[in-house]
Tab-separated table of C-alpha atoms in Angstrom:
chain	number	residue	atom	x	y	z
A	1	UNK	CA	0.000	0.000	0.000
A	2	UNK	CA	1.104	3.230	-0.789
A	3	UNK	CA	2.111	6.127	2.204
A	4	UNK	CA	-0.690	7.462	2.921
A	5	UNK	CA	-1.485	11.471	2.446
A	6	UNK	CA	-1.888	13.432	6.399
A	7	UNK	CA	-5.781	13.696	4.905
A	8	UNK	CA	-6.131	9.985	4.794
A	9	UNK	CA	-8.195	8.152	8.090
A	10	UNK	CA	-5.452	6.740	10.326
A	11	UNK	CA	-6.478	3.108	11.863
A	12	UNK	CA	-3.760	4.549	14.592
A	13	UNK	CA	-5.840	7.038	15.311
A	14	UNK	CA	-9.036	5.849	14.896
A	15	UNK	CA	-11.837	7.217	17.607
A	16	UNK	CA	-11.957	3.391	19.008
A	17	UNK	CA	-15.259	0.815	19.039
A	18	UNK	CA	-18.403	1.563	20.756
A	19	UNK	CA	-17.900	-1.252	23.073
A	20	UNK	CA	-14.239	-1.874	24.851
A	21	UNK	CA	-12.683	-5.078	23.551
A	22	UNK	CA	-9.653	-7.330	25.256
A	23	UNK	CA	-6.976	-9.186	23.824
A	24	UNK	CA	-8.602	-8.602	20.145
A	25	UNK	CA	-4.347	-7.726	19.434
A	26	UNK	CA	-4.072	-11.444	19.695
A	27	UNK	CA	-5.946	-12.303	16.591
A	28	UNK	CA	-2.734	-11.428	14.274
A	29	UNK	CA	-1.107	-8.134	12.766
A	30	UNK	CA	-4.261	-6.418	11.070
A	31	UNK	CA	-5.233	-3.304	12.231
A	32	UNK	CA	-8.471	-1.739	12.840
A	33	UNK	CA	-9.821	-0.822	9.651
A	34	UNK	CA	-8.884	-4.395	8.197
A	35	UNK	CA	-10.878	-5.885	11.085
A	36	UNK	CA	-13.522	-3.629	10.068
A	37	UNK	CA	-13.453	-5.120	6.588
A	38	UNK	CA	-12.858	-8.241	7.994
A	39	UNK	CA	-16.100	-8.461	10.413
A	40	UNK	CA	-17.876	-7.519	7.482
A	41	UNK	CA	-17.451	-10.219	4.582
A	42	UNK	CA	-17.395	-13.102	7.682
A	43	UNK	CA	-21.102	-11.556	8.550
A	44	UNK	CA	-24.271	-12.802	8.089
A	45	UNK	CA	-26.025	-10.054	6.528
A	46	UNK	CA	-22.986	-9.898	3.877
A	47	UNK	CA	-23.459	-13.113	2.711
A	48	UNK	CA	-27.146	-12.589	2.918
A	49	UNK	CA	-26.159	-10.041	-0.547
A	50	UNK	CA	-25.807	-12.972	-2.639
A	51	UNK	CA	-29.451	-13.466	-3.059
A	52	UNK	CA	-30.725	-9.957	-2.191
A	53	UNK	CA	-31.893	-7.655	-5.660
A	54	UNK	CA	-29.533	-5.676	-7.727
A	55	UNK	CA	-31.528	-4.680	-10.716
A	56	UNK	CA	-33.235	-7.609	-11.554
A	57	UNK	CA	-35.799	-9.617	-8.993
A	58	UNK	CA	-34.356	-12.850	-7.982
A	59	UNK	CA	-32.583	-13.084	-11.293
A	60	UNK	CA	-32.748	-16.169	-12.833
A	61	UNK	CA	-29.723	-16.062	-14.561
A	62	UNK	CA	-26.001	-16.835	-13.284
A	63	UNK	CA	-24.822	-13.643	-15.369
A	64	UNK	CA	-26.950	-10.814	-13.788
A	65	UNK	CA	-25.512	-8.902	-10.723
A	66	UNK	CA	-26.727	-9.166	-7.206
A	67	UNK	CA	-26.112	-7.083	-4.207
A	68	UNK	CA	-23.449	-9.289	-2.911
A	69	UNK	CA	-21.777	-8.971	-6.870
A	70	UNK	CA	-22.191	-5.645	-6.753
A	71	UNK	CA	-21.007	-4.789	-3.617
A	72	UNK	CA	-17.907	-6.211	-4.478
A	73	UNK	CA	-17.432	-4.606	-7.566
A	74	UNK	CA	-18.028	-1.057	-5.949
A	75	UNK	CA	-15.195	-2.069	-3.149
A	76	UNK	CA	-12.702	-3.182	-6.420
A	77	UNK	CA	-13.497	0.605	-7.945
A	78	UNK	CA	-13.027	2.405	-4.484
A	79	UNK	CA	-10.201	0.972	-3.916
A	80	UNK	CA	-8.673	1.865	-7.072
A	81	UNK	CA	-9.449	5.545	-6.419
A	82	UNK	CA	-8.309	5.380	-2.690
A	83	UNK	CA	-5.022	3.842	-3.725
A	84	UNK	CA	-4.586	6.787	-6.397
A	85	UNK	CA	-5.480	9.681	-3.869
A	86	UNK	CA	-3.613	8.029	-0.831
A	87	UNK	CA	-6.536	7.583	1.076
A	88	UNK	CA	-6.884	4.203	3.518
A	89	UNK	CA	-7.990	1.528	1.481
A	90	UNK	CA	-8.930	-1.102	3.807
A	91	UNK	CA	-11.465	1.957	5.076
A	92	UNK	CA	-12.454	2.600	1.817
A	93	UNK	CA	-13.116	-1.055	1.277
A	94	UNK	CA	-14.941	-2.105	3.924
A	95	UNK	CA	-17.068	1.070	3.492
A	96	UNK	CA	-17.851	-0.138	-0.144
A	97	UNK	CA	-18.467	-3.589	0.826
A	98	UNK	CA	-20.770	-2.983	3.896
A	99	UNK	CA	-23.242	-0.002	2.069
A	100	UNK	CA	-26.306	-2.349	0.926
A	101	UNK	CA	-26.299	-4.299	3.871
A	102	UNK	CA	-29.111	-2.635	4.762
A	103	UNK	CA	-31.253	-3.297	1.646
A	104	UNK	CA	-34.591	-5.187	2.086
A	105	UNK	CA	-35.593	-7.806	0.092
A	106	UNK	CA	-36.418	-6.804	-3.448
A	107	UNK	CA	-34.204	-3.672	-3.451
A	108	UNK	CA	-36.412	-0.377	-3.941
A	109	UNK	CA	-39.277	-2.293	-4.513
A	110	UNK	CA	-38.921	-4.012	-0.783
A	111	UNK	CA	-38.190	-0.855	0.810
A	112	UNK	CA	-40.957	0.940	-0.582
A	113	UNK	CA	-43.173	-1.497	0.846
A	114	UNK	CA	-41.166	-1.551	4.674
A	115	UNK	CA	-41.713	2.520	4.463
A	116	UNK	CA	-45.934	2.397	3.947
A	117	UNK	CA	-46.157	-0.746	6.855
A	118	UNK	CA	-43.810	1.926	9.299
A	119	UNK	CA	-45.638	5.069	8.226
A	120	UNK	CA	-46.988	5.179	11.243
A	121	UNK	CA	-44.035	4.020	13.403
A	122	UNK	CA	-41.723	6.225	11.865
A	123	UNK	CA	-41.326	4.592	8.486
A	124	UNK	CA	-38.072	3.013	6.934
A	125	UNK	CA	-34.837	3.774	5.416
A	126	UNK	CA	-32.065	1.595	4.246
A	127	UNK	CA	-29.117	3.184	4.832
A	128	UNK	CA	-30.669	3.727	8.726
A	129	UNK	CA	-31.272	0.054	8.490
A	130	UNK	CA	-27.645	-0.938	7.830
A	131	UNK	CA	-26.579	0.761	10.876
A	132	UNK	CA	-29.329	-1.228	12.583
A	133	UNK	CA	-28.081	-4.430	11.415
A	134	UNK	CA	-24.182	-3.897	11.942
A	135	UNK	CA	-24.700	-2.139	15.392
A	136	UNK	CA	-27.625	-4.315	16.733
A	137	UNK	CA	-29.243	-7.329	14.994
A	138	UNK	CA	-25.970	-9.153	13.142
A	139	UNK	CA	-24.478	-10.552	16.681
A	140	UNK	CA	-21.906	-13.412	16.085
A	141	UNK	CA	-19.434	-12.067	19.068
A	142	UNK	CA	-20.594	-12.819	22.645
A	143	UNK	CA	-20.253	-9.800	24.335
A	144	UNK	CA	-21.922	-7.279	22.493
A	145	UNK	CA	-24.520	-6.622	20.161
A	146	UNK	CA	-23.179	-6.043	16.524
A	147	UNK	CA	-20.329	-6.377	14.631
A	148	UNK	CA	-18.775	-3.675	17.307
A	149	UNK	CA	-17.076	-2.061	14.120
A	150	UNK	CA	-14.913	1.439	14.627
A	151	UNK	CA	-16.265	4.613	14.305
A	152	UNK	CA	-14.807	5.655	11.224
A	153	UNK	CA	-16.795	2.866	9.664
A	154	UNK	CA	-20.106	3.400	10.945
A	155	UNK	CA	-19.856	7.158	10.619
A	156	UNK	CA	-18.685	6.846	6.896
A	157	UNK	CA	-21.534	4.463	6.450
A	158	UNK	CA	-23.861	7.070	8.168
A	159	UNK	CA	-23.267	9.940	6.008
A	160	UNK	CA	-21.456	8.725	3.107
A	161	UNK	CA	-23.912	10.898	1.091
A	162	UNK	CA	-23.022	14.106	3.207
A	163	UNK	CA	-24.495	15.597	6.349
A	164	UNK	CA	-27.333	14.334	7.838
A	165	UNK	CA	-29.832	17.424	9.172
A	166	UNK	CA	-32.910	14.746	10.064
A	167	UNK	CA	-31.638	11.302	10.847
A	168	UNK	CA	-34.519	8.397	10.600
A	169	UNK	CA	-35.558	7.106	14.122
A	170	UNK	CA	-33.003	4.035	12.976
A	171	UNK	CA	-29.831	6.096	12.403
A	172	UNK	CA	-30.992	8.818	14.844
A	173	UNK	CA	-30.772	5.607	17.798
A	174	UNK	CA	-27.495	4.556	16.148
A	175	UNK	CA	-26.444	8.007	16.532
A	176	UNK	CA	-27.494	8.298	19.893
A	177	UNK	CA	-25.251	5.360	20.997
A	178	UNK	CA	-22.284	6.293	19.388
A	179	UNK	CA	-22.625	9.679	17.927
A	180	UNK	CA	-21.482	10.219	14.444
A	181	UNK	CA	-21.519	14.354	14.581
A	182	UNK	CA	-24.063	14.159	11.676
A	183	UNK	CA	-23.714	17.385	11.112
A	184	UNK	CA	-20.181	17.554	9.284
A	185	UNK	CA	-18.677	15.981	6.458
A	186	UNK	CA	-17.389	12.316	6.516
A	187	UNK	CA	-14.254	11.450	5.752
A	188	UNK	CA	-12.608	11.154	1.835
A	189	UNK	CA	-12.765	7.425	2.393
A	190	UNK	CA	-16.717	7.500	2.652
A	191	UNK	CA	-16.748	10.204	-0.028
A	192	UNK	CA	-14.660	7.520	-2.288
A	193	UNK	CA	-17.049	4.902	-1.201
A	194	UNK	CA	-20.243	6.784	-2.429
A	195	UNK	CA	-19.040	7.985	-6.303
A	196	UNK	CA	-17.470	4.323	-6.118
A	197	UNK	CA	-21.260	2.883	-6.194
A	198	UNK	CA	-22.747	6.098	-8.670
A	199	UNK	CA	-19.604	4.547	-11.243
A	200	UNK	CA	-20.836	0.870	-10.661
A	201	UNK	CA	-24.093	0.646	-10.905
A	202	UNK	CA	-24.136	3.034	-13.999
A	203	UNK	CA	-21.783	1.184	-15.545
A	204	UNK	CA	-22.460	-2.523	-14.712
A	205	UNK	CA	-26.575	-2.039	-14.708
A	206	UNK	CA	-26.159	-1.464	-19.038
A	207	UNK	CA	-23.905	-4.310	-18.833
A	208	UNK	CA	-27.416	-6.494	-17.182
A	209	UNK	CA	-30.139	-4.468	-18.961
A	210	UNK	CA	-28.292	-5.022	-22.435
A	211	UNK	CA	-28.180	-9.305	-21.294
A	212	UNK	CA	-31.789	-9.086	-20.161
A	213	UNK	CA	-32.696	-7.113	-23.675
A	214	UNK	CA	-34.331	-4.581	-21.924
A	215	UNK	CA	-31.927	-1.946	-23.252
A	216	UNK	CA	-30.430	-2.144	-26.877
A	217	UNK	CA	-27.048	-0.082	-27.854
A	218	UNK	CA	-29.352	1.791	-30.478
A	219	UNK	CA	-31.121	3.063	-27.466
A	220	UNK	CA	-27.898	3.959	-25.624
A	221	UNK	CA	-26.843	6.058	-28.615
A	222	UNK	CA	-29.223	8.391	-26.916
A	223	UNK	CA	-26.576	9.185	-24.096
A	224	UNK	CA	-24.062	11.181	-25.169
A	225	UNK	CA	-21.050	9.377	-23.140
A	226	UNK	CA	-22.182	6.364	-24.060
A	227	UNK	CA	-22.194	7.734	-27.331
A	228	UNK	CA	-18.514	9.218	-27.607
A	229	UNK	CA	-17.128	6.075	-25.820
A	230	UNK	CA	-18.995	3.554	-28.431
A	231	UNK	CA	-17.466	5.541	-31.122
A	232	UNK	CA	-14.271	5.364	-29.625
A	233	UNK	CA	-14.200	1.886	-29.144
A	234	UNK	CA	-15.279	1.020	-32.740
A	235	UNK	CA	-12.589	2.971	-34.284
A	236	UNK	CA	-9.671	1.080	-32.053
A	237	UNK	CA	-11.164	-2.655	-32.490
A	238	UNK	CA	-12.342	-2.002	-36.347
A	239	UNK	CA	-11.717	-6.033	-37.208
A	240	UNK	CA	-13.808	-7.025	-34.083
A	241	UNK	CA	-17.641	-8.168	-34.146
A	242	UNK	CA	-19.566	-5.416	-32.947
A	243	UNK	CA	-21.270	-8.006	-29.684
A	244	UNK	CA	-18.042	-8.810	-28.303
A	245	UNK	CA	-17.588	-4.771	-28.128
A	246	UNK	CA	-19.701	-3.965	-25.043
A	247	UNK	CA	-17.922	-4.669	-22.414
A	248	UNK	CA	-15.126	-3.197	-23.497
A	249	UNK	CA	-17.577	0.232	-23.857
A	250	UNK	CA	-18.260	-0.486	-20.177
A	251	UNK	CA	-15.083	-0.929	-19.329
A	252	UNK	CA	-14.094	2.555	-20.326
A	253	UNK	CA	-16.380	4.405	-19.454
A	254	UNK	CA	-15.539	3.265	-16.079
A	255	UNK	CA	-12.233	4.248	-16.588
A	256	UNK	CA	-13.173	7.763	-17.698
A	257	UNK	CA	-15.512	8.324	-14.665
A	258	UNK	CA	-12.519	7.245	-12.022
A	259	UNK	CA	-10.192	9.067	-14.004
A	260	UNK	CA	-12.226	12.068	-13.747
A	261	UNK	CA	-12.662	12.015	-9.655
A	262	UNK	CA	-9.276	11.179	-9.048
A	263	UNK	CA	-8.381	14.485	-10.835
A	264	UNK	CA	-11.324	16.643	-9.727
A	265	UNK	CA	-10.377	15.985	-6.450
A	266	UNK	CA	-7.113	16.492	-6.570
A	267	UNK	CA	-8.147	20.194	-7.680
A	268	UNK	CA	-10.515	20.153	-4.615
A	269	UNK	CA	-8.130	19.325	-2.008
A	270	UNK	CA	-5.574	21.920	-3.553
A	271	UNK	CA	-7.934	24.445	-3.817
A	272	UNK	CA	-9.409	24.209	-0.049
A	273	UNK	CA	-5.416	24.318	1.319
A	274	UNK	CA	-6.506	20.425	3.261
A	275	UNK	CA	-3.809	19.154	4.865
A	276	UNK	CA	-5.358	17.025	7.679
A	277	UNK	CA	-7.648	14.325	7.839
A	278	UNK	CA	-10.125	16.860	10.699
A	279	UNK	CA	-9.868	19.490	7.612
A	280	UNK	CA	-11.950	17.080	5.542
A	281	UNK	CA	-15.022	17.321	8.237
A	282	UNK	CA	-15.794	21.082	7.175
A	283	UNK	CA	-14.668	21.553	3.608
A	284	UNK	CA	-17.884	20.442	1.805
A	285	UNK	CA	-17.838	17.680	-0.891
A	286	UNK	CA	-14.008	16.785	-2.047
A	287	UNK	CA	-14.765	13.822	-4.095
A	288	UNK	CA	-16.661	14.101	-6.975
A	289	UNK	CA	-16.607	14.494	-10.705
A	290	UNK	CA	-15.686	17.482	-12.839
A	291	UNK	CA	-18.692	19.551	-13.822
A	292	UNK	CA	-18.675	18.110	-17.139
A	293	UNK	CA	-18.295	14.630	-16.507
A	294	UNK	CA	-21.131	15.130	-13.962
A	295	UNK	CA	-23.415	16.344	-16.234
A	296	UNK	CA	-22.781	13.468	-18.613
A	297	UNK	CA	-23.700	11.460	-15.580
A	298	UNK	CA	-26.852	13.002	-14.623
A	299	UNK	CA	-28.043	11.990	-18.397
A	300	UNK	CA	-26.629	8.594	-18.253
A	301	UNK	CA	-29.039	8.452	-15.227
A	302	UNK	CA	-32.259	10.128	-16.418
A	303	UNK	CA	-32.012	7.573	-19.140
A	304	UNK	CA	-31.649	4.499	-16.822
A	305	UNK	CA	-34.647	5.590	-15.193
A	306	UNK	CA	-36.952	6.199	-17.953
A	307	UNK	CA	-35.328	3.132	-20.087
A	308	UNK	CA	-34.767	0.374	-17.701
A	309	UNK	CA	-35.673	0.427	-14.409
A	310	UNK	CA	-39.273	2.157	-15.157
A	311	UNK	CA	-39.303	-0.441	-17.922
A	312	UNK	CA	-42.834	-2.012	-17.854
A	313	UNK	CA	-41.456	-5.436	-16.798
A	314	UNK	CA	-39.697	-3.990	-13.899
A	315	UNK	CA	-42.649	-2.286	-12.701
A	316	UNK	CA	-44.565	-5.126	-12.908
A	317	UNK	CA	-41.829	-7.045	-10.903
A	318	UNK	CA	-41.943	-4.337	-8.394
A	319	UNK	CA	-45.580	-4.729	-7.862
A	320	UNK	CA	-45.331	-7.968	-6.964
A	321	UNK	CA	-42.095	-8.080	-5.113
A	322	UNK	CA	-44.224	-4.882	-2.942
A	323	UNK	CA	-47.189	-7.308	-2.331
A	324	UNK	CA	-44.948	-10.188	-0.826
A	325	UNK	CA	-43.285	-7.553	1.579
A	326	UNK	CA	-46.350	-5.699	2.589
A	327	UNK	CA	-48.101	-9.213	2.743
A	328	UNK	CA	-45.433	-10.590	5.226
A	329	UNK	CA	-45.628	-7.415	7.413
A	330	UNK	CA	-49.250	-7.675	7.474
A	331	UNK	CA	-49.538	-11.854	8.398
A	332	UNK	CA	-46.861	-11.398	10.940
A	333	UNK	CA	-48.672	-7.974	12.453
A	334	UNK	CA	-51.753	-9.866	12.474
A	335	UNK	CA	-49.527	-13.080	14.407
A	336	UNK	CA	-46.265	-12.606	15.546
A	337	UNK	CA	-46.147	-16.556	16.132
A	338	UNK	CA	-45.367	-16.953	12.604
A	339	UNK	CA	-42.361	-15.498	13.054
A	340	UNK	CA	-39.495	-18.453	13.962
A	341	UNK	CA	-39.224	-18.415	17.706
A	342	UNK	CA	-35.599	-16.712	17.861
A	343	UNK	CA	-37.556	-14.080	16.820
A	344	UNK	CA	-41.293	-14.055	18.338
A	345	UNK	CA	-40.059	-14.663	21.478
A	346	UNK	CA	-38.213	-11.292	21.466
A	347	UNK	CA	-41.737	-9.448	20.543
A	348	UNK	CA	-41.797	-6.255	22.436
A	349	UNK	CA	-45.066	-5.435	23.700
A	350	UNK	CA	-45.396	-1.926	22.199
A	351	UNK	CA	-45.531	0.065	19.533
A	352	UNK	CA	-43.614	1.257	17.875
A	353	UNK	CA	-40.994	-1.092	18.996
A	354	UNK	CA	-43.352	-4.186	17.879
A	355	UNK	CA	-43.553	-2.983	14.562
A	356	UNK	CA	-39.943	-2.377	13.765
A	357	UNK	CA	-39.121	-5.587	15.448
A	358	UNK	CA	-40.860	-7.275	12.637
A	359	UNK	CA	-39.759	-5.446	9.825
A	360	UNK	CA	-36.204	-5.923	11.469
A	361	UNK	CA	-36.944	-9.793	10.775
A	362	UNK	CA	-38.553	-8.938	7.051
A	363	UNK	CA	-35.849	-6.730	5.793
A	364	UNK	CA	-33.226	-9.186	6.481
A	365	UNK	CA	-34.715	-11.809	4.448
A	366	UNK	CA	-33.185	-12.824	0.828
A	367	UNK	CA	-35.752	-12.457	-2.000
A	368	UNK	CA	-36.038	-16.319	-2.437
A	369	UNK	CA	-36.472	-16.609	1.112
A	370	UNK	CA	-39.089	-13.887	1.581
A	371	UNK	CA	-40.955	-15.656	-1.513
A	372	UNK	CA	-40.932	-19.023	0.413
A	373	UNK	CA	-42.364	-17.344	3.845
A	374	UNK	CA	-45.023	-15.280	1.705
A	375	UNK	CA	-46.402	-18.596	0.275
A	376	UNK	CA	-46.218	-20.409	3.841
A	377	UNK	CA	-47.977	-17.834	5.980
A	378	UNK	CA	-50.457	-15.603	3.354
A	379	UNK	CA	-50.545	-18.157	0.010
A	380	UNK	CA	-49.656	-18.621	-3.377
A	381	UNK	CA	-48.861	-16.239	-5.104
A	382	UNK	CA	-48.018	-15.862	-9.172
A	383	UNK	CA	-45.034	-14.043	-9.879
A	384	UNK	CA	-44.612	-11.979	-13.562
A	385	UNK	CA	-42.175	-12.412	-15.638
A	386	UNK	CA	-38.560	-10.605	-13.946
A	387	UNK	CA	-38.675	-12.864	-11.433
């Protein structure tokens, strides 16, 4: 690993764990962030990802992302950008790799449904809900609740996006027992973390919607990145059939976009004089793409939305996937008992506590496995095509 820049997150100087831990020095040489990391991929609710929605509803094809997939692609691209800048990688990583934990089953589609059952109780959010599950619900050590990770990592995961004015009731209780001064800026490593995701899932979701057929590259002409890189990749593989072509497209235009932060921010941290990593907390947004490049972006989105995942056979999808979810919350509001007994014997007997507590158990479920409860507690139920 490279020597890191004085703005880089320090593992040496980290602001410790929320709960005091003894003889964890024994486990080998790594240091805190790598733990971090490490905690992370050996967790439950990581490996949960594997069969948890990307774009595409329990995906019947091997070839199609998944959160797990892409979760690990956004860590490979964060680290990339951390390791140009200086930044802490292992940070960086486990930042990349631990950001859809939260997800529901379904992806949007779940948590839209989660959010109407908790209207009342004070809804849902994922990225609340991640906290949740690393700081309460995933419990493999025996002396604490959670994964007990460092600050740095739960704070980057908090407000990876930037400040936080009006936490969720979920983050706001994470907050309260180990604050994460929402308020400021995270650190670059977060910052990394969050363009890290924008460049993957642009990228890699025409890479599925192009498999699926949902999108076609005469459609994509419409974008004019996509545009300018397909004509640049044409005219340097002339004597190569035009299918074997797109991934090479994909490939760079994800070289362009981390190209393009690594020297944006560069002129950012020049131009705000940073020189320590407690500089970063008030400076404003340091990593990011050039005004140009995120403009480019912005219509490379609009065009995902209106093109693929507001497709009419992802809607439909979404309907259904919403009716298992808000099904399950219902059956089990209705009786608890049909929840397994690790998890109706820790009912609370008010609300709104009761209510979360089941939607605690729901959004942790993999799509498959949310499927198989909905037909064993509400019925069958026949799923459109996208699933």
């Amino acid at each position: 690993m490279r020597t890191a820049v004085p703005w880089a997150s320090d593992p040496a100087h980290s602001k410790g764990r929320q709960h005091k831990e003894q003889g964890s020095t024994e486990r080998g040489p790594r240091d805190a962030f790598q733990r971090d990391r490490d905690r992370i991929v050996h967790s439950i609710s990581f490996r949960r990802l594997r069969h948890k929605t990307q774009v595409f509803l329990s995906p019947d094809g091997d070839h199609f992302r998944v959160r797990l997939t892409h979760s690990i692609e956004v860590a490979q691209i964060g680290r990339t950008i951390a390791r140009a800048l200086g930044l802490n990688e292992d940070l960086t990583e486990a930042l990349c790799l631990a950001h859809d934990i939260g997800h529901p089953p379904f992806g949007h589609a779940g948590e839209d449904a989660l959010k109407a059952a908790l209207a009342g109780q004070g809804g849902f959010d994922h990225n609340g809900n991640t906290l949740r599950a690393l700081m309460e619900i995933d419990s493999p050590y025996p002396r604490w609740n959670g994964l007990n990770l460092t600050w740095e990592t739960l704070e980057g995961l908090a407000k990876h996006n930037g400040p936080i004015a009006e936490p969720g009731w979920a983050l706001a209780a994470a907050n309260a027992a180990f604050p994460f001064d929402l308020g400021r800026w995270p650190s670059l490593e977060a910052q990394v973390a969050a363009i890290a995701d924008d460049i993957a899932y642009d990228n890699h979701d025409i890479d599925d919607g192009l498999r699926a057929g949902l999108l076609s590259l005469d459609q994509l002409m419409a974008v004019p990145v996509v545009a300018r890189g397909w004509t640049d990749t044409r005219a340097r593989f002339t004597d190569v059939p035009l299918e074997r072509l797109t991934g090479e497209l994909i490939r760079g235009q994800i070289g362009a976009m981390v190209n393009d932060v690594i020297a944006e921010t560069r002129t950012r941290l020049a131009a705000a004089r940073i020189e320590t990593a407690a500089d970063v907390r008030s400076a404003g947004q340091l990593v990011g793409f050039s005004h140009g490049m995120r403009e480019d972006e912005r219509a490379l989105k609009r065009f995902m939305y209106d093109n693929l995942y507001h497709h009419p056979r992802q809607l439909a999808a979404a309907d259904a996937a919403h009716g298992v979810v808000a099904g399950l919350f219902a059956a089990y509001h209705a009786d608890p008992m049909l929840m397994p007994e690790s998890w109706s014997s820790r009912l609370p007997d008010s609300e709104p506590e009761r209510s979360r507590h089941i939607a605690d158990f729901i959004a942790g479920m993999t799509d498959r496995y949310a499927v198989t409860r909905y037909r064993d507690v509400v019925g069958s139920i026949v799923l459109p095509e996208g699933f």
